[in-house]
Amino acid sequence: MIMPKDISLAGAKSRTGVAKPAEDAVTHRAADLTAARRPGVERKPLVLASASPRRLALLEQIGIEPDALRPASIDETPRKGERPRTLARRLAREKARAARSRLHREPELADACVLAADTVVAVGNRVLMKPEYLDEAAAALQLLSGRSHRVYTAVCFITSDGAIRMRTVETRLRFKRLSSEEMESYLASGEWRGKAGGYAIQGIAGAFVQKIVGSYSAVVGLPLNEVVSLLVGEGMPVYFGWLNRAEIDPA
Ligand SMILES: Cc1cn([C@H]2C[C@H](O)[C@@H](COP(=O)(O)OP(=O)(O)OP(=O)(O)O)O2)c(=O)[nH]c1=O
Protein backbone atom coordinates (compact mmCIF):
# COMPACT_ATOMS: atom_id res chain seq x y z
CA MET A 1 0.00 0.00 0.00
CA ILE A 2 1.19 3.53 -0.66
CA MET A 3 -0.12 6.95 0.21
CA PRO A 4 -0.63 9.73 -2.33
CA LYS A 5 2.18 12.24 -2.08
CA ASP A 6 0.11 14.98 -0.44
CA ILE A 7 -3.32 14.62 1.04
CA SER A 8 -3.49 18.00 2.76
CA LEU A 9 -6.65 20.05 2.58
CA ALA A 10 -4.81 23.14 1.40
CA GLY A 11 -6.91 23.20 -1.75
CA ALA A 12 -9.94 24.15 0.27
CA LYS A 13 -8.33 27.30 1.70
CA SER A 14 -9.11 30.71 0.28
CA ARG A 15 -6.43 32.34 -1.86
CA THR A 16 -5.79 35.10 0.68
CA GLY A 17 -6.02 32.83 3.69
CA VAL A 18 -9.04 34.84 4.92
CA ALA A 19 -12.02 32.63 4.34
CA LYS A 20 -15.19 34.30 3.09
CA PRO A 21 -18.50 32.77 4.25
CA ALA A 22 -19.05 30.97 0.95
CA GLU A 23 -15.49 29.68 1.02
CA ASP A 24 -16.04 28.49 4.58
CA ALA A 25 -18.80 26.28 3.31
CA VAL A 26 -16.48 24.91 0.64
CA THR A 27 -13.82 24.32 3.29
CA HIS A 28 -16.25 22.33 5.41
CA ARG A 29 -17.52 20.30 2.51
CA ALA A 30 -13.95 19.50 1.52
CA ALA A 31 -13.09 18.58 5.09
CA ASP A 32 -16.10 16.27 5.28
CA LEU A 33 -15.18 14.69 2.00
CA THR A 34 -11.66 14.09 3.22
CA ALA A 35 -12.78 12.69 6.55
CA ALA A 36 -15.34 10.48 4.85
CA ARG A 37 -12.79 9.14 2.44
CA ARG A 38 -9.77 8.99 4.66
CA PRO A 39 -9.82 5.18 4.92
CA GLY A 40 -9.77 5.08 1.14
CA VAL A 41 -6.69 7.29 0.85
CA GLU A 42 -4.39 4.32 0.98
CA ARG A 43 -4.21 2.81 -2.42
CA LYS A 44 -2.35 0.28 -4.45
CA PRO A 45 0.38 1.56 -6.79
CA LEU A 46 -0.87 2.61 -10.21
CA VAL A 47 1.10 1.60 -13.28
CA LEU A 48 0.43 3.29 -16.61
CA ALA A 49 1.21 0.78 -19.35
CA SER A 50 1.88 3.38 -22.01
CA ALA A 51 4.71 5.08 -23.84
CA SER A 52 2.38 7.83 -25.02
CA PRO A 53 3.27 11.23 -23.57
CA ARG A 54 -0.33 12.28 -24.35
CA ARG A 55 -1.78 9.63 -22.05
CA LEU A 56 0.49 10.64 -19.18
CA ALA A 57 -0.34 14.33 -19.73
CA LEU A 58 -4.08 13.57 -19.77
CA LEU A 59 -3.84 11.69 -16.48
CA GLU A 60 -1.84 14.52 -14.95
CA GLN A 61 -4.47 16.97 -16.21
CA ILE A 62 -6.95 15.33 -13.85
CA GLY A 63 -4.52 15.08 -10.95
CA ILE A 64 -3.56 11.43 -11.33
CA GLU A 65 0.13 10.65 -11.12
CA PRO A 66 0.97 7.05 -11.95
CA ASP A 67 3.59 5.51 -9.69
CA ALA A 68 5.36 3.91 -12.63
CA LEU A 69 5.30 3.83 -16.41
CA ARG A 70 5.63 0.37 -17.90
CA PRO A 71 4.90 0.59 -21.65
CA ALA A 72 3.96 -2.70 -23.25
CA SER A 73 5.22 -3.55 -26.68
CA ILE A 74 2.71 -5.77 -28.46
CA ASP A 75 1.85 -6.71 -32.03
CA GLU A 76 -0.89 -4.26 -33.03
CA THR A 77 -1.76 -5.91 -36.35
CA PRO A 78 -5.51 -6.28 -36.75
CA ARG A 79 -6.83 -9.83 -37.17
CA LYS A 80 -8.57 -10.73 -40.39
CA GLY A 81 -12.05 -9.18 -40.37
CA GLU A 82 -11.55 -7.68 -36.90
CA ARG A 83 -13.76 -4.66 -36.35
CA PRO A 84 -12.15 -1.41 -35.17
CA ARG A 85 -13.94 -1.39 -31.82
CA THR A 86 -12.99 -5.03 -31.13
CA LEU A 87 -9.42 -4.26 -32.15
CA ALA A 88 -9.14 -1.30 -29.76
CA ARG A 89 -10.49 -3.40 -26.88
CA ARG A 90 -8.23 -6.36 -27.62
CA LEU A 91 -5.12 -4.19 -27.88
CA ALA A 92 -5.88 -2.25 -24.68
CA ARG A 93 -6.37 -5.56 -22.87
CA GLU A 94 -3.18 -7.07 -24.32
CA LYS A 95 -1.14 -4.00 -23.35
CA ALA A 96 -2.46 -4.10 -19.79
CA ARG A 97 -1.89 -7.85 -19.47
CA ALA A 98 1.60 -7.70 -20.95
CA ALA A 99 2.61 -4.93 -18.54
CA ARG A 100 1.09 -6.72 -15.56
CA SER A 101 2.72 -10.04 -16.34
CA ARG A 102 6.13 -8.38 -15.97
CA LEU A 103 5.42 -6.72 -12.62
CA HIS A 104 6.25 -9.79 -10.55
CA ARG A 105 9.91 -8.90 -11.19
CA GLU A 106 9.43 -5.69 -9.23
CA PRO A 107 8.43 -6.40 -5.63
CA GLU A 108 7.28 -2.82 -4.94
CA LEU A 109 4.83 -3.06 -7.86
CA ALA A 110 3.76 -6.66 -7.32
CA ASP A 111 0.28 -5.60 -6.13
CA ALA A 112 -0.10 -2.67 -8.53
CA CYS A 113 -3.16 -1.82 -10.63
CA VAL A 114 -2.46 -1.38 -14.32
CA LEU A 115 -4.04 1.07 -16.76
CA ALA A 116 -3.62 0.77 -20.53
CA ALA A 117 -5.42 2.16 -23.56
CA ASP A 118 -5.59 1.86 -27.29
CA THR A 119 -6.86 4.32 -29.89
CA VAL A 120 -8.02 3.17 -33.31
CA VAL A 121 -9.08 5.45 -36.17
CA ALA A 122 -11.43 3.97 -38.73
CA VAL A 123 -13.36 4.93 -41.83
CA GLY A 124 -16.23 2.47 -41.77
CA ASN A 125 -14.58 -0.83 -40.88
CA ARG A 126 -11.28 0.16 -42.44
CA VAL A 127 -8.65 0.73 -39.77
CA LEU A 128 -6.09 3.47 -40.38
CA MET A 129 -2.83 2.49 -38.74
CA LYS A 130 -0.17 4.74 -37.22
CA PRO A 131 1.79 5.83 -40.31
CA GLU A 132 5.55 5.44 -40.24
CA TYR A 133 6.24 6.93 -43.64
CA LEU A 134 5.13 10.06 -45.45
CA ASP A 135 3.23 8.19 -48.17
CA GLU A 136 1.23 6.28 -45.54
CA ALA A 137 0.36 9.53 -43.76
CA ALA A 138 -0.63 11.11 -47.10
CA ALA A 139 -2.91 8.16 -47.90
CA ALA A 140 -4.58 8.44 -44.47
CA LEU A 141 -5.17 12.18 -44.87
CA GLN A 142 -6.62 11.65 -48.36
CA LEU A 143 -9.07 9.19 -46.89
CA LEU A 144 -10.07 11.46 -44.01
CA SER A 145 -10.37 14.64 -46.11
CA GLY A 146 -13.97 15.84 -46.44
CA ARG A 147 -15.38 12.74 -44.73
CA SER A 148 -16.58 11.40 -41.43
CA HIS A 149 -14.60 8.87 -39.47
CA ARG A 150 -14.67 7.27 -36.03
CA VAL A 151 -12.13 7.05 -33.26
CA TYR A 152 -12.40 4.18 -30.79
CA THR A 153 -10.48 4.43 -27.56
CA ALA A 154 -10.54 1.44 -25.25
CA VAL A 155 -9.25 1.58 -21.69
CA CYS A 156 -8.29 -1.50 -19.73
CA PHE A 157 -7.77 -1.44 -15.98
CA ILE A 158 -6.47 -4.49 -14.14
CA THR A 159 -7.07 -4.41 -10.40
CA SER A 160 -4.46 -5.57 -7.94
CA ASP A 161 -6.29 -8.89 -7.62
CA GLY A 162 -6.37 -9.39 -11.37
CA ALA A 163 -9.94 -8.36 -12.27
CA ILE A 164 -10.23 -6.74 -15.70
CA ARG A 165 -12.38 -3.63 -16.21
CA MET A 166 -12.90 -2.15 -19.65
CA ARG A 167 -14.41 1.04 -21.05
CA THR A 168 -14.70 1.87 -24.73
CA VAL A 169 -15.56 5.26 -26.16
CA GLU A 170 -16.54 5.95 -29.75
CA THR A 171 -16.17 9.46 -31.16
CA ARG A 172 -17.40 10.59 -34.56
CA LEU A 173 -15.52 13.33 -36.37
CA ARG A 174 -15.83 15.10 -39.67
CA PHE A 175 -12.82 16.66 -41.36
CA LYS A 176 -13.06 19.55 -43.79
CA ARG A 177 -11.99 18.88 -47.37
CA LEU A 178 -8.24 19.45 -47.29
CA SER A 179 -6.60 21.44 -50.07
CA SER A 180 -3.34 20.10 -51.49
CA GLU A 181 -1.54 23.02 -49.80
CA GLU A 182 -3.04 22.08 -46.42
CA MET A 183 -2.12 18.44 -46.89
CA GLU A 184 1.44 19.14 -47.96
CA SER A 185 2.01 21.61 -45.16
CA TYR A 186 0.56 19.21 -42.62
CA LEU A 187 2.71 16.35 -43.85
CA ALA A 188 5.76 18.63 -43.61
CA SER A 189 4.89 19.40 -39.98
CA GLY A 190 5.56 15.79 -39.01
CA GLU A 191 2.75 15.89 -36.44
CA TRP A 192 1.23 12.74 -37.94
CA ARG A 193 4.10 10.53 -36.75
CA GLY A 194 3.09 7.82 -34.28
CA LYS A 195 -0.56 8.97 -34.23
CA ALA A 196 -3.45 6.69 -35.05
CA GLY A 197 -4.96 7.75 -38.38
CA GLY A 198 -1.98 10.00 -39.08
CA TYR A 199 -3.20 13.09 -37.27
CA ALA A 200 -3.26 14.69 -33.85
CA ILE A 201 -6.38 16.62 -32.94
CA GLN A 202 -4.49 18.40 -30.15
CA GLY A 203 -2.19 19.96 -32.75
CA ILE A 204 -2.61 21.52 -36.19
CA ALA A 205 -5.19 18.92 -37.19
CA GLY A 206 -7.56 20.47 -34.67
CA ALA A 207 -8.17 22.98 -37.48
CA PHE A 208 -9.42 20.19 -39.76
CA VAL A 209 -12.29 19.17 -37.48
CA GLN A 210 -15.66 20.49 -38.63
CA LYS A 211 -17.63 18.36 -36.22
CA ILE A 212 -16.96 16.10 -33.26
CA VAL A 213 -19.49 14.01 -31.38
CA GLY A 214 -18.07 12.10 -28.44
CA SER A 215 -14.99 12.65 -26.31
CA TYR A 216 -12.16 14.98 -27.32
CA SER A 217 -9.84 13.53 -24.68
CA ALA A 218 -10.55 10.01 -25.99
CA VAL A 219 -9.36 11.09 -29.44
CA VAL A 220 -6.15 12.40 -27.88
CA GLY A 221 -5.70 9.06 -26.10
CA LEU A 222 -7.77 8.66 -22.91
CA PRO A 223 -11.47 9.31 -22.26
CA LEU A 224 -11.17 11.30 -19.04
CA ASN A 225 -14.78 11.01 -17.95
CA GLU A 226 -14.68 7.22 -18.20
CA VAL A 227 -11.19 6.94 -16.67
CA VAL A 228 -12.24 8.91 -13.59
CA SER A 229 -15.40 6.86 -13.10
CA LEU A 230 -13.42 3.66 -13.56
CA LEU A 231 -10.70 4.62 -11.08
CA VAL A 232 -13.11 6.05 -8.52
CA GLY A 233 -15.23 2.90 -8.85
CA GLU A 234 -12.12 0.86 -8.00
CA GLY A 235 -11.45 2.92 -4.89
CA MET A 236 -8.65 5.12 -6.23
CA PRO A 237 -8.52 8.40 -4.28
CA VAL A 238 -8.78 10.51 -7.43
CA TYR A 239 -10.40 13.49 -5.70
CA PHE A 240 -7.45 14.06 -3.37
CA GLY A 241 -5.43 15.32 -6.30
CA TRP A 242 -8.22 17.79 -6.99
CA LEU A 243 -8.28 19.03 -3.41
CA ASN A 244 -4.57 19.77 -3.61
CA ARG A 245 -4.70 21.42 -7.04
CA ALA A 246 -5.86 24.84 -5.77
CA GLU A 247 -2.73 25.14 -3.64
CA ILE A 248 -0.59 25.01 -6.77
CA ASP A 249 -2.89 26.81 -9.20
CA PRO A 250 -5.53 28.93 -7.44
CA ALA A 251 -7.72 29.60 -10.49
C1 LIG B 1 -6.29 10.34 -33.38
C2 LIG B 1 -5.20 10.76 -32.46
C3 LIG B 1 -4.30 9.86 -31.93
N1 LIG B 1 -3.30 10.27 -31.11
C4 LIG B 1 -2.33 9.32 -30.56
C5 LIG B 1 -2.75 8.73 -29.20
C6 LIG B 1 -1.90 7.49 -29.13
O1 LIG B 1 -0.61 7.85 -28.59
C7 LIG B 1 -1.74 7.10 -30.58
C8 LIG B 1 -2.56 5.88 -30.89
O2 LIG B 1 -1.78 4.75 -30.77
P1 LIG B 1 -1.89 3.71 -29.59
O3 LIG B 1 -1.40 2.40 -30.12
O4 LIG B 1 -3.24 3.75 -28.98
O5 LIG B 1 -0.87 4.25 -28.50
P2 LIG B 1 0.70 4.41 -28.54
O6 LIG B 1 1.35 3.28 -29.27
O7 LIG B 1 1.05 5.80 -29.01
O8 LIG B 1 1.06 4.37 -26.99
P3 LIG B 1 0.88 3.13 -25.95
O9 LIG B 1 0.37 1.93 -26.70
O10 LIG B 1 2.26 2.91 -25.41
O11 LIG B 1 -0.09 3.65 -24.94
O12 LIG B 1 -2.18 8.20 -31.38
C9 LIG B 1 -3.16 11.60 -30.75
O13 LIG B 1 -2.24 11.97 -30.01
N2 LIG B 1 -4.06 12.50 -31.25
C10 LIG B 1 -5.07 12.15 -32.08
O14 LIG B 1 -5.85 13.04 -32.50
Coordinates of C-alpha atoms and ligand atoms in Angstrom, one line a residue:
M1 CA 0.0 0.0 0.0
I2 CA 1.2 3.5 -0.7
M3 CA -0.1 7.0 0.2
P4 CA -0.6 9.7 -2.3
K5 CA 2.2 12.2 -2.1
D6 CA 0.1 15.0 -0.4
I7 CA -3.3 14.6 1.0
S8 CA -3.5 18.0 2.8
L9 CA -6.6 20.1 2.6
A10 CA -4.8 23.1 1.4
G11 CA -6.9 23.2 -1.7
A12 CA -9.9 24.2 0.3
K13 CA -8.3 27.3 1.7
S14 CA -9.1 30.7 0.3
R15 CA -6.4 32.3 -1.9
T16 CA -5.8 35.1 0.7
G17 CA -6.0 32.8 3.7
V18 CA -9.0 34.8 4.9
A19 CA -12.0 32.6 4.3
K20 CA -15.2 34.3 3.1
P21 CA -18.5 32.8 4.2
A22 CA -19.0 31.0 0.9
E23 CA -15.5 29.7 1.0
D24 CA -16.0 28.5 4.6
A25 CA -18.8 26.3 3.3
V26 CA -16.5 24.9 0.6
T27 CA -13.8 24.3 3.3
H28 CA -16.2 22.3 5.4
R29 CA -17.5 20.3 2.5
A30 CA -13.9 19.5 1.5
A31 CA -13.1 18.6 5.1
D32 CA -16.1 16.3 5.3
L33 CA -15.2 14.7 2.0
T34 CA -11.7 14.1 3.2
A35 CA -12.8 12.7 6.5
A36 CA -15.3 10.5 4.9
R37 CA -12.8 9.1 2.4
R38 CA -9.8 9.0 4.7
P39 CA -9.8 5.2 4.9
G40 CA -9.8 5.1 1.1
V41 CA -6.7 7.3 0.8
E42 CA -4.4 4.3 1.0
R43 CA -4.2 2.8 -2.4
K44 CA -2.4 0.3 -4.5
P45 CA 0.4 1.6 -6.8
L46 CA -0.9 2.6 -10.2
V47 CA 1.1 1.6 -13.3
L48 CA 0.4 3.3 -16.6
A49 CA 1.2 0.8 -19.3
S50 CA 1.9 3.4 -22.0
A51 CA 4.7 5.1 -23.8
S52 CA 2.4 7.8 -25.0
P53 CA 3.3 11.2 -23.6
R54 CA -0.3 12.3 -24.4
R55 CA -1.8 9.6 -22.0
L56 CA 0.5 10.6 -19.2
A57 CA -0.3 14.3 -19.7
L58 CA -4.1 13.6 -19.8
L59 CA -3.8 11.7 -16.5
E60 CA -1.8 14.5 -15.0
Q61 CA -4.5 17.0 -16.2
I62 CA -7.0 15.3 -13.9
G63 CA -4.5 15.1 -11.0
I64 CA -3.6 11.4 -11.3
E65 CA 0.1 10.7 -11.1
P66 CA 1.0 7.1 -11.9
D67 CA 3.6 5.5 -9.7
A68 CA 5.4 3.9 -12.6
L69 CA 5.3 3.8 -16.4
R70 CA 5.6 0.4 -17.9
P71 CA 4.9 0.6 -21.7
A72 CA 4.0 -2.7 -23.3
S73 CA 5.2 -3.5 -26.7
I74 CA 2.7 -5.8 -28.5
D75 CA 1.9 -6.7 -32.0
E76 CA -0.9 -4.3 -33.0
T77 CA -1.8 -5.9 -36.4
P78 CA -5.5 -6.3 -36.8
R79 CA -6.8 -9.8 -37.2
K80 CA -8.6 -10.7 -40.4
G81 CA -12.0 -9.2 -40.4
E82 CA -11.5 -7.7 -36.9
R83 CA -13.8 -4.7 -36.4
P84 CA -12.2 -1.4 -35.2
R85 CA -13.9 -1.4 -31.8
T86 CA -13.0 -5.0 -31.1
L87 CA -9.4 -4.3 -32.1
A88 CA -9.1 -1.3 -29.8
R89 CA -10.5 -3.4 -26.9
R90 CA -8.2 -6.4 -27.6
L91 CA -5.1 -4.2 -27.9
A92 CA -5.9 -2.2 -24.7
R93 CA -6.4 -5.6 -22.9
E94 CA -3.2 -7.1 -24.3
K95 CA -1.1 -4.0 -23.3
A96 CA -2.5 -4.1 -19.8
R97 CA -1.9 -7.9 -19.5
A98 CA 1.6 -7.7 -21.0
A99 CA 2.6 -4.9 -18.5
R100 CA 1.1 -6.7 -15.6
S101 CA 2.7 -10.0 -16.3
R102 CA 6.1 -8.4 -16.0
L103 CA 5.4 -6.7 -12.6
H104 CA 6.3 -9.8 -10.6
R105 CA 9.9 -8.9 -11.2
E106 CA 9.4 -5.7 -9.2
P107 CA 8.4 -6.4 -5.6
E108 CA 7.3 -2.8 -4.9
L109 CA 4.8 -3.1 -7.9
A110 CA 3.8 -6.7 -7.3
D111 CA 0.3 -5.6 -6.1
A112 CA -0.1 -2.7 -8.5
C113 CA -3.2 -1.8 -10.6
V114 CA -2.5 -1.4 -14.3
L115 CA -4.0 1.1 -16.8
A116 CA -3.6 0.8 -20.5
A117 CA -5.4 2.2 -23.6
D118 CA -5.6 1.9 -27.3
T119 CA -6.9 4.3 -29.9
V120 CA -8.0 3.2 -33.3
V121 CA -9.1 5.5 -36.2
A122 CA -11.4 4.0 -38.7
V123 CA -13.4 4.9 -41.8
G124 CA -16.2 2.5 -41.8
N125 CA -14.6 -0.8 -40.9
R126 CA -11.3 0.2 -42.4
V127 CA -8.6 0.7 -39.8
L128 CA -6.1 3.5 -40.4
M129 CA -2.8 2.5 -38.7
K130 CA -0.2 4.7 -37.2
P131 CA 1.8 5.8 -40.3
E132 CA 5.5 5.4 -40.2
Y133 CA 6.2 6.9 -43.6
L134 CA 5.1 10.1 -45.5
D135 CA 3.2 8.2 -48.2
E136 CA 1.2 6.3 -45.5
A137 CA 0.4 9.5 -43.8
A138 CA -0.6 11.1 -47.1
A139 CA -2.9 8.2 -47.9
A140 CA -4.6 8.4 -44.5
L141 CA -5.2 12.2 -44.9
Q142 CA -6.6 11.7 -48.4
L143 CA -9.1 9.2 -46.9
L144 CA -10.1 11.5 -44.0
S145 CA -10.4 14.6 -46.1
G146 CA -14.0 15.8 -46.4
R147 CA -15.4 12.7 -44.7
S148 CA -16.6 11.4 -41.4
H149 CA -14.6 8.9 -39.5
R150 CA -14.7 7.3 -36.0
V151 CA -12.1 7.1 -33.3
Y152 CA -12.4 4.2 -30.8
T153 CA -10.5 4.4 -27.6
A154 CA -10.5 1.4 -25.2
V155 CA -9.2 1.6 -21.7
C156 CA -8.3 -1.5 -19.7
F157 CA -7.8 -1.4 -16.0
I158 CA -6.5 -4.5 -14.1
T159 CA -7.1 -4.4 -10.4
S160 CA -4.5 -5.6 -7.9
D161 CA -6.3 -8.9 -7.6
G162 CA -6.4 -9.4 -11.4
A163 CA -9.9 -8.4 -12.3
I164 CA -10.2 -6.7 -15.7
R165 CA -12.4 -3.6 -16.2
M166 CA -12.9 -2.2 -19.7
R167 CA -14.4 1.0 -21.0
T168 CA -14.7 1.9 -24.7
V169 CA -15.6 5.3 -26.2
E170 CA -16.5 5.9 -29.7
T171 CA -16.2 9.5 -31.2
R172 CA -17.4 10.6 -34.6
L173 CA -15.5 13.3 -36.4
R174 CA -15.8 15.1 -39.7
F175 CA -12.8 16.7 -41.4
K176 CA -13.1 19.5 -43.8
R177 CA -12.0 18.9 -47.4
L178 CA -8.2 19.4 -47.3
S179 CA -6.6 21.4 -50.1
S180 CA -3.3 20.1 -51.5
E181 CA -1.5 23.0 -49.8
E182 CA -3.0 22.1 -46.4
M183 CA -2.1 18.4 -46.9
E184 CA 1.4 19.1 -48.0
S185 CA 2.0 21.6 -45.2
Y186 CA 0.6 19.2 -42.6
L187 CA 2.7 16.4 -43.9
A188 CA 5.8 18.6 -43.6
S189 CA 4.9 19.4 -40.0
G190 CA 5.6 15.8 -39.0
E191 CA 2.7 15.9 -36.4
W192 CA 1.2 12.7 -37.9
R193 CA 4.1 10.5 -36.8
G194 CA 3.1 7.8 -34.3
K195 CA -0.6 9.0 -34.2
A196 CA -3.4 6.7 -35.1
G197 CA -5.0 7.7 -38.4
G198 CA -2.0 10.0 -39.1
Y199 CA -3.2 13.1 -37.3
A200 CA -3.3 14.7 -33.8
I201 CA -6.4 16.6 -32.9
Q202 CA -4.5 18.4 -30.2
G203 CA -2.2 20.0 -32.8
I204 CA -2.6 21.5 -36.2
A205 CA -5.2 18.9 -37.2
G206 CA -7.6 20.5 -34.7
A207 CA -8.2 23.0 -37.5
F208 CA -9.4 20.2 -39.8
V209 CA -12.3 19.2 -37.5
Q210 CA -15.7 20.5 -38.6
K211 CA -17.6 18.4 -36.2
I212 CA -17.0 16.1 -33.3
V213 CA -19.5 14.0 -31.4
G214 CA -18.1 12.1 -28.4
S215 CA -15.0 12.6 -26.3
Y216 CA -12.2 15.0 -27.3
S217 CA -9.8 13.5 -24.7
A218 CA -10.6 10.0 -26.0
V219 CA -9.4 11.1 -29.4
V220 CA -6.1 12.4 -27.9
G221 CA -5.7 9.1 -26.1
L222 CA -7.8 8.7 -22.9
P223 CA -11.5 9.3 -22.3
L224 CA -11.2 11.3 -19.0
N225 CA -14.8 11.0 -18.0
E226 CA -14.7 7.2 -18.2
V227 CA -11.2 6.9 -16.7
V228 CA -12.2 8.9 -13.6
S229 CA -15.4 6.9 -13.1
L230 CA -13.4 3.7 -13.6
L231 CA -10.7 4.6 -11.1
V232 CA -13.1 6.1 -8.5
G233 CA -15.2 2.9 -8.8
E234 CA -12.1 0.9 -8.0
G235 CA -11.4 2.9 -4.9
M236 CA -8.6 5.1 -6.2
P237 CA -8.5 8.4 -4.3
V238 CA -8.8 10.5 -7.4
Y239 CA -10.4 13.5 -5.7
F240 CA -7.5 14.1 -3.4
G241 CA -5.4 15.3 -6.3
W242 CA -8.2 17.8 -7.0
L243 CA -8.3 19.0 -3.4
N244 CA -4.6 19.8 -3.6
R245 CA -4.7 21.4 -7.0
A246 CA -5.9 24.8 -5.8
E247 CA -2.7 25.1 -3.6
I248 CA -0.6 25.0 -6.8
D249 CA -2.9 26.8 -9.2
P250 CA -5.5 28.9 -7.4
A251 CA -7.7 29.6 -10.5
Ligands
LIG1 C1 -6.3 10.3 -33.4 C2 -5.2 10.8 -32.5 C3 -4.3 9.9 -31.9 N1 -3.3 10.3 -31.1 C4 -2.3 9.3 -30.6 C5 -2.7 8.7 -29.2 C6 -1.9 7.5 -29.1 O1 -0.6 7.8 -28.6 C7 -1.7 7.1 -30.6 C8 -2.6 5.9 -30.9 O2 -1.8 4.7 -30.8 P1 -1.9 3.7 -29.6 O3 -1.4 2.4 -30.1 O4 -3.2 3.8 -29.0 O5 -0.9 4.2 -28.5 P2 0.7 4.4 -28.5 O6 1.4 3.3 -29.3 O7 1.0 5.8 -29.0 O8 1.1 4.4 -27.0 P3 0.9 3.1 -25.9 O9 0.4 1.9 -26.7 O10 2.3 2.9 -25.4 O11 -0.1 3.7 -24.9 O12 -2.2 8.2 -31.4 C9 -3.2 11.6 -30.7 O13 -2.2 12.0 -30.0 N2 -4.1 12.5 -31.2 C10 -5.1 12.2 -32.1 O14 -5.9 13.0 -32.5

